Short mmCIF file of C-alpha atoms in Angstrom, two decimals:
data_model
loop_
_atom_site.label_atom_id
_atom_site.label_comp_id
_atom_site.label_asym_id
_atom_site.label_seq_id
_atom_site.Cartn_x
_atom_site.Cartn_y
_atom_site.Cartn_z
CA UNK A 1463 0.00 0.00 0.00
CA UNK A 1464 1.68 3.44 -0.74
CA UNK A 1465 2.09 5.72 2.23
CA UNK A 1466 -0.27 9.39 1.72
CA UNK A 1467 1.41 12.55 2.05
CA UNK A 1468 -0.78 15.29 3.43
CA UNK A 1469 0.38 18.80 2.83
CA UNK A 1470 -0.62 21.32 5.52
CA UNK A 1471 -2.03 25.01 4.86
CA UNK A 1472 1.12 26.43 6.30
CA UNK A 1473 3.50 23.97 4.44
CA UNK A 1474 1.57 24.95 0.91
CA UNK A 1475 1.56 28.48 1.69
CA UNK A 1476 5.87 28.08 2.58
CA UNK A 1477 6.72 25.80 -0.71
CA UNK A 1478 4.35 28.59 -2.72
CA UNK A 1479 6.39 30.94 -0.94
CA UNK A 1480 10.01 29.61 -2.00
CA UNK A 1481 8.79 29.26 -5.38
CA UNK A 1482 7.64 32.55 -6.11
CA UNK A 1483 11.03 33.55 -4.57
CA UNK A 1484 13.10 30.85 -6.43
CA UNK A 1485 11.68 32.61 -9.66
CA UNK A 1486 12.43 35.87 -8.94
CA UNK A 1487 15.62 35.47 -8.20
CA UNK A 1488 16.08 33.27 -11.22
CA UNK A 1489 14.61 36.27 -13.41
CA UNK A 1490 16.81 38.65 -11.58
CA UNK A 1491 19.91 36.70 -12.75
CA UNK A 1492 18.86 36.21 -16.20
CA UNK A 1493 17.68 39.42 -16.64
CA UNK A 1494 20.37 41.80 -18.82
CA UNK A 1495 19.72 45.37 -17.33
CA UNK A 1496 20.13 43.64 -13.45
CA UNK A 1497 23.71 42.35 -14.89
CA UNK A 1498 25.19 45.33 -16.10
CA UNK A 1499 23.40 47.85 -13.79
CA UNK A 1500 24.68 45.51 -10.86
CA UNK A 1501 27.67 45.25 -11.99
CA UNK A 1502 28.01 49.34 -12.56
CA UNK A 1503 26.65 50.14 -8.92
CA UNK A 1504 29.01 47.35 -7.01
CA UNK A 1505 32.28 48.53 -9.05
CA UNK A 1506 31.36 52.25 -7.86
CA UNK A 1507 30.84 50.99 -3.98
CA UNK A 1508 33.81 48.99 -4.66
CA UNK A 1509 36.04 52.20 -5.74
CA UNK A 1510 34.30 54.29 -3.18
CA UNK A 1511 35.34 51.93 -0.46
CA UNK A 1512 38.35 51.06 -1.53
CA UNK A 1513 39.65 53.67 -3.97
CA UNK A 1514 40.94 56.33 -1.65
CA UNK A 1515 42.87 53.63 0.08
CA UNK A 1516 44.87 52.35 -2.88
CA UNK A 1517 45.22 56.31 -4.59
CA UNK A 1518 46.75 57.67 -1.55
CA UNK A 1519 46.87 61.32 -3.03
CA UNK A 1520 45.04 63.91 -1.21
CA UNK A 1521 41.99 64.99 -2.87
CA UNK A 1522 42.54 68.39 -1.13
CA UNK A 1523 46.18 69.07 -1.78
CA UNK A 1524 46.54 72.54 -3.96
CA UNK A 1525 49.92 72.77 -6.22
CA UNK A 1526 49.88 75.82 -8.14
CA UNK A 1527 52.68 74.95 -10.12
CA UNK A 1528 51.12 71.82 -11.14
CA UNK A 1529 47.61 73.45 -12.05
CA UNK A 1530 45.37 72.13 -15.28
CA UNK A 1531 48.08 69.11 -16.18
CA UNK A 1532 46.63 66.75 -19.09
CA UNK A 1533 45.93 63.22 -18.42
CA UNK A 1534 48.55 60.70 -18.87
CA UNK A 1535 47.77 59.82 -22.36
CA UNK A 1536 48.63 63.41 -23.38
CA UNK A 1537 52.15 63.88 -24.34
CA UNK A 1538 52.59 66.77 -21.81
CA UNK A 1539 50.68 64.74 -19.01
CA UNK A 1540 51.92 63.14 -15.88
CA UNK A 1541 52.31 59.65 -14.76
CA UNK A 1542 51.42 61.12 -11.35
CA UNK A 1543 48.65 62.25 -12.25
CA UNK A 1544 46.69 60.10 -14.70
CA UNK A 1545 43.37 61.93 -15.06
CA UNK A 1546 45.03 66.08 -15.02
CA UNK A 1547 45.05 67.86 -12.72
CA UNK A 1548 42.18 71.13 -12.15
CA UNK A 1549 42.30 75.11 -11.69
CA UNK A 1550 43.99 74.57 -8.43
CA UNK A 1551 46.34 71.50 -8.88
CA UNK A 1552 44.16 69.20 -7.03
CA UNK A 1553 44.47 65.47 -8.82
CA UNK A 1554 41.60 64.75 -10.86
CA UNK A 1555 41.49 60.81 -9.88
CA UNK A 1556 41.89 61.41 -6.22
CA UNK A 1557 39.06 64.24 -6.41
CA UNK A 1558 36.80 61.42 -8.31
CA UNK A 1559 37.73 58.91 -5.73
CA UNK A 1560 36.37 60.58 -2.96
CA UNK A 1561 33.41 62.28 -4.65
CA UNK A 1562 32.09 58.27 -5.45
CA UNK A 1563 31.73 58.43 -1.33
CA UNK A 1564 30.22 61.73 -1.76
CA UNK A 1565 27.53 60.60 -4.50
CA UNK A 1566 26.92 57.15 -3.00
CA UNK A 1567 26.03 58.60 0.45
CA UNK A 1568 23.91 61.05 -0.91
CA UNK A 1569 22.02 58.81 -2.98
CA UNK A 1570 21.27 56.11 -0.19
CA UNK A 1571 21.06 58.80 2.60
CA UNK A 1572 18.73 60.41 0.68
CA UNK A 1573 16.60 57.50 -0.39
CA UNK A 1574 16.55 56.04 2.80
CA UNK A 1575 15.41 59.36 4.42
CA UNK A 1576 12.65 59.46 1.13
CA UNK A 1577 11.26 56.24 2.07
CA UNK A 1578 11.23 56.47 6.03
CA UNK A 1579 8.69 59.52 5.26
CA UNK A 1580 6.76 58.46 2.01
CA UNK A 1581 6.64 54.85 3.28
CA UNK A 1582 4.62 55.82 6.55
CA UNK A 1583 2.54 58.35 5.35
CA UNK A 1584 1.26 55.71 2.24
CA UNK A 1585 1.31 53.26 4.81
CA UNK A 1586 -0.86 55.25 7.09
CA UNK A 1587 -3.44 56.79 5.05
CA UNK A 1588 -3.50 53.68 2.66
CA UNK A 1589 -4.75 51.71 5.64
CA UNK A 1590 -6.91 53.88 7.59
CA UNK A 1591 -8.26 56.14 5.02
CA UNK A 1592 -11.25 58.40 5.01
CA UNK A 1593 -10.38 61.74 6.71
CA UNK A 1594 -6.34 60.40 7.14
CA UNK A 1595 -6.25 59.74 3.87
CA UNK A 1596 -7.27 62.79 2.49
CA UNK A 1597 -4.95 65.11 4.96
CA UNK A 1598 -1.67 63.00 3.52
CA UNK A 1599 -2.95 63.62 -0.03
CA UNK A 1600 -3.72 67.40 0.60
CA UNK A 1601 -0.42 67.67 1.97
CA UNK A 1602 1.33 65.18 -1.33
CA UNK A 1603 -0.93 68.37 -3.31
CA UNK A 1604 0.99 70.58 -1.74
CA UNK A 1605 4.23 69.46 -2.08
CA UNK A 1606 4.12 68.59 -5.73
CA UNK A 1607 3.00 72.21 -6.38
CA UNK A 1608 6.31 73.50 -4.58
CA UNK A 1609 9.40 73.54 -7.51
CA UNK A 1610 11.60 71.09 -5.72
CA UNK A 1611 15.18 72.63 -6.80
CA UNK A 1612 14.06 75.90 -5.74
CA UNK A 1613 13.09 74.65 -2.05
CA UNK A 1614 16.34 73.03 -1.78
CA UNK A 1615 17.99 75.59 -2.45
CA UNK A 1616 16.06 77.90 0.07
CA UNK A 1617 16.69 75.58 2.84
CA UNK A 1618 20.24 74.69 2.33
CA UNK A 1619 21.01 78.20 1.78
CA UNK A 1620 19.54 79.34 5.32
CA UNK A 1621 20.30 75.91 6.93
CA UNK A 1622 24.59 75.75 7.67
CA UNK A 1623 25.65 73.80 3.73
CA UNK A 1624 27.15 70.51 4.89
CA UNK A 1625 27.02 66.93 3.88
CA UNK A 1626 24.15 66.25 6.00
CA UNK A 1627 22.41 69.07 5.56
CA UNK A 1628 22.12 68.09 1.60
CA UNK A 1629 21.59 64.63 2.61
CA UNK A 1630 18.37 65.43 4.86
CA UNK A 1631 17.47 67.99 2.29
CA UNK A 1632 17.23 66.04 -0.45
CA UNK A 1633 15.30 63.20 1.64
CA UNK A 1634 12.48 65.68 2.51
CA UNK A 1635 11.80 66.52 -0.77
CA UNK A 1636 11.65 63.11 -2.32
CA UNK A 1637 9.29 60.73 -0.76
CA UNK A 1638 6.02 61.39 -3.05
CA UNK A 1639 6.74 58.21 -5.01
CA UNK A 1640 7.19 56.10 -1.71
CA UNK A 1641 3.99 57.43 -0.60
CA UNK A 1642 2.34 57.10 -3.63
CA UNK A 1643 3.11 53.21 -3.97
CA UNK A 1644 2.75 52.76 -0.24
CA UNK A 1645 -0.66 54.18 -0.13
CA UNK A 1646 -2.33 52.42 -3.08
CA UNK A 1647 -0.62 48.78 -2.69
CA UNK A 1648 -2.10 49.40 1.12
CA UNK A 1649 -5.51 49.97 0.08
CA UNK A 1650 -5.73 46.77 -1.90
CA UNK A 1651 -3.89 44.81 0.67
CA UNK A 1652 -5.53 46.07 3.67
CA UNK A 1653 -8.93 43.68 2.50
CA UNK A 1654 -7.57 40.37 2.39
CA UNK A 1655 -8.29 37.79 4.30
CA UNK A 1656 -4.86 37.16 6.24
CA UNK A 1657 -5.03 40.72 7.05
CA UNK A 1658 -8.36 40.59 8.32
CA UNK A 1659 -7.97 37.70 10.73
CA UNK A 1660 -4.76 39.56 12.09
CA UNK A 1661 -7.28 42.39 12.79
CA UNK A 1662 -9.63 39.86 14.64
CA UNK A 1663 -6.97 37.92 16.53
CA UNK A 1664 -5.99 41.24 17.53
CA UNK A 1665 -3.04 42.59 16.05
CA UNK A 1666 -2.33 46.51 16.59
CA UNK A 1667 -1.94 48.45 13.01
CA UNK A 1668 1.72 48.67 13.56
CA UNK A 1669 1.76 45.10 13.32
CA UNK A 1670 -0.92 44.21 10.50
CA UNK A 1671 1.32 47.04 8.97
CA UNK A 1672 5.11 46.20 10.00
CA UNK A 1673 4.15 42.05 9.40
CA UNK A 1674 1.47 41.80 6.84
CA UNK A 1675 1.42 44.51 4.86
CA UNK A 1676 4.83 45.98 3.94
CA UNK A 1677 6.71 42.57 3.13
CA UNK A 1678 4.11 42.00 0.35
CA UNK A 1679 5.29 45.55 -1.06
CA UNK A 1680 8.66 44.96 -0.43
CA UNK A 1681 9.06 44.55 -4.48
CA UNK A 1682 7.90 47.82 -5.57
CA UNK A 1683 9.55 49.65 -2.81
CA UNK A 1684 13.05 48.75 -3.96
CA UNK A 1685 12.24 49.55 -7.16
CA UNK A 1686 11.68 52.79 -6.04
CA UNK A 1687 14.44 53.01 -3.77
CA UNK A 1688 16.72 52.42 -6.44
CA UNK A 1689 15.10 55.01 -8.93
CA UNK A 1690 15.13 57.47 -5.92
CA UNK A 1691 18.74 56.71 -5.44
CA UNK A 1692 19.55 57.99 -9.09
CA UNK A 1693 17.21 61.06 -8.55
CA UNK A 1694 18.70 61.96 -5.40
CA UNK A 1695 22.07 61.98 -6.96
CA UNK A 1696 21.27 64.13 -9.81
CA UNK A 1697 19.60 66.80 -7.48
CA UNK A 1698 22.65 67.07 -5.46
CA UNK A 1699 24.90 66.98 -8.42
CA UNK A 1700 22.98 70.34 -9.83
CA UNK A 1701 22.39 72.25 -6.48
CA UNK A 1702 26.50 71.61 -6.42
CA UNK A 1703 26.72 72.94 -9.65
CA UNK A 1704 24.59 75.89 -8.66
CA UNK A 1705 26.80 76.39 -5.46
CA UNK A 1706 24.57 75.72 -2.94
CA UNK A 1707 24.89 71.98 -2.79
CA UNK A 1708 28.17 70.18 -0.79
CA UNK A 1709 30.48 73.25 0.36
CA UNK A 1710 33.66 73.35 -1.30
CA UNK A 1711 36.47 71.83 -0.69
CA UNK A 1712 34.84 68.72 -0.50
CA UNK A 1713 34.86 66.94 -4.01
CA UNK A 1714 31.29 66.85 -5.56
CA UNK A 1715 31.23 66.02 -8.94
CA UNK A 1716 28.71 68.55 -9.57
CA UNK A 1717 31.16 71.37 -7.45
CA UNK A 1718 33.89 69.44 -10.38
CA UNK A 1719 32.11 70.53 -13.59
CA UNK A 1720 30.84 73.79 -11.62
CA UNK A 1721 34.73 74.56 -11.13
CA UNK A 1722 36.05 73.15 -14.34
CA UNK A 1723 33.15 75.13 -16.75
CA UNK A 1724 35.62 78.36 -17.09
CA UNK A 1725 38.12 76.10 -18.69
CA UNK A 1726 35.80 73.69 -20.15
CA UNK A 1727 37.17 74.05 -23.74
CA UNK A 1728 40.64 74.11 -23.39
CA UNK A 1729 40.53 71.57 -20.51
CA UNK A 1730 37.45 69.43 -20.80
CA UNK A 1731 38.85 66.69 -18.66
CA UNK A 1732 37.98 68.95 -15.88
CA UNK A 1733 34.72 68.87 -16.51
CA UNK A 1734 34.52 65.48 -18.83
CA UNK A 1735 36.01 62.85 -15.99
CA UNK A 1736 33.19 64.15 -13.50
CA UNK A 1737 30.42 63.82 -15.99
CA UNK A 1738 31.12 60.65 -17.45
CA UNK A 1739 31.81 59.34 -13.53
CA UNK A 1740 28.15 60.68 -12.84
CA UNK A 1741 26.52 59.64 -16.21
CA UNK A 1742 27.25 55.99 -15.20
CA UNK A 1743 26.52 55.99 -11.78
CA UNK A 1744 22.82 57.01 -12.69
CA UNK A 1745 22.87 54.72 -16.16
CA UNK A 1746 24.04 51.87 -13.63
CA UNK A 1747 21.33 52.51 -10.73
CA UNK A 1748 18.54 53.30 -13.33
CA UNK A 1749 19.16 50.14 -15.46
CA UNK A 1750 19.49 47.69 -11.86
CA UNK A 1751 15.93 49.80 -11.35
CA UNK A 1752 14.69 49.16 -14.55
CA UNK A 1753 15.59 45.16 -14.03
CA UNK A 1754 14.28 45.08 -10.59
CA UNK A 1755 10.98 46.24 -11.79
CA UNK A 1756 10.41 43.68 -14.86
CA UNK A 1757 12.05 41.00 -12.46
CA UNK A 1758 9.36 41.58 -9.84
CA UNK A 1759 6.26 42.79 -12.44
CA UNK A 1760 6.79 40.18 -15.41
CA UNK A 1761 4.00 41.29 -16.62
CA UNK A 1762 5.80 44.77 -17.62
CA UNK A 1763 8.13 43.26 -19.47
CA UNK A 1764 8.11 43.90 -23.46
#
């Protein structure tokens, strides 16, 4: 006589569970914008991390004499310095190095402050609704009909310019998407039946929201993360360029071009290193956001 197996609820629900995980993960590998993007945004935390330890020149060192050298290739460059120097002598390379840490934080500080705010607010008015609801879309209303650059620059101009300061900045203004995502996947969430028998076993909302409701929107949300990394970078990159973003001396690639623009045609690897450095960093987060998206939505894919 062959032995039964009997699958419990719980078991099914756990092996449907590791599938639908299995396959995402499976589409995430195969999936051509995850490899390159992925690849971009690790070899940029990998030179941020470890770049300034290996180029041991200081990204802050002036030499006059040494001002506006051509890169390496150039028959009158320098072996010491392979990227040129800028206006003030300061090594190109070294000054990229350390603006990588610059960008990176800024992007993930940013993000992460985005999504702390956007992520509650959906979270909260997506599940309670009614008058809640309609106080954190009055106040989305009035944010998006606030120019966002403009703002920024208000605040960091009366708030002390620092790293932080940008950082936080930045985060306050961009958290519309989070909420946006948050709120609507919580109002179709917030009616099914798991949900509902957390409610009448008597689970509090923070944990129907922390438990049930967030790890099923844990998909979208890094998508978004990732695209608000990118945005986040780009903002700080032009208020730098506008001189109100990070304070000089500290090497923003934005501050770069700003600096480099008066000599921009007779020098353009003053302003050409920085750009292309940014121009991948964002081609690289957008692409691993593009991926992430069709790898968790299949359905999006063309």
């Amino acid at each position: 006589m062959t032995p039964t197996t009997t699958t419990t609820p719980d078991a099914a629900l756990a092996l449907r569970f590791d599938e639908t995980r299995n396959g995402t993960a499976a589409r995430l590998l195969r999936h051509r914008n995850v490899r390159i993007g992925g690849v971009l945004v690790l070899i940029y935390i990998l030179v941020a991390s470890f770049g300034p330890l290996i180029w041991r020149l200081d990204p802050y060192a002036q030499d006059l004499l040494q001002r506006l050298k051509p890169p390496m290739w150039n028959p009158l460059g320098m072996a010491a310095h392979p990227l040129g120097t800028d206006a003030l002598g300061r090594d190109i390379l070294a000054r990229l190095l350390e603006g990588a840490r610059v960008s990176l934080t800024i992007g993930f500080g940013a993000a992460t402050i985005g999504a702390m705010v956007g992520v509650t607010l959906g979270a909260v008015a997506g599940y309670f609704g009614k008058m809640t609801d309609h106080v954190v879309m009055f106040g989305l209303t009035c944010k998006l009909a606030l120019p966002t650059l403009l703002l920024a620059m208000t605040l960091i101009y009366f708030i002390k310019p620092s790293l932080m300061t940008v950082v936080c900045v930045i985060g306050l203004l961009h958290w519309s998407l989070f909420l946006v995502v948050t709120r609507s996947a919580t109002q179709r969430i917030r009616e099914f039946d798991y949900v509902k028998a957390s409610r009448l076993a008597g689970a509090s909302v923070r944990q129907i929201i922390s438990w049930d409701i967030l790890p099923n929107i844990a998909g979208p949300l890094l998508v978004v993360f990732t695209s608000e990394i990118a945005v986040s970078i780009l903002a700080e990159a032009a208020l730098s360029f506008l001189g109100v973003g990070v304070p000089s001396p500290i090497p923003s690639w934005g501050l770069m071009i700003a600096e480099g623009k008066q000599v921009m045609f007779m020098r353009p690897w003053t302003v050409g290193a920085p750009g292309l450095a940014l121009f991948l960093l964002v081609v690289g987060v957008n692409l691993l956001g593009d991926g992430l998206r069709d790898a968790f939505s299949p359905q999006t894919r063309h």
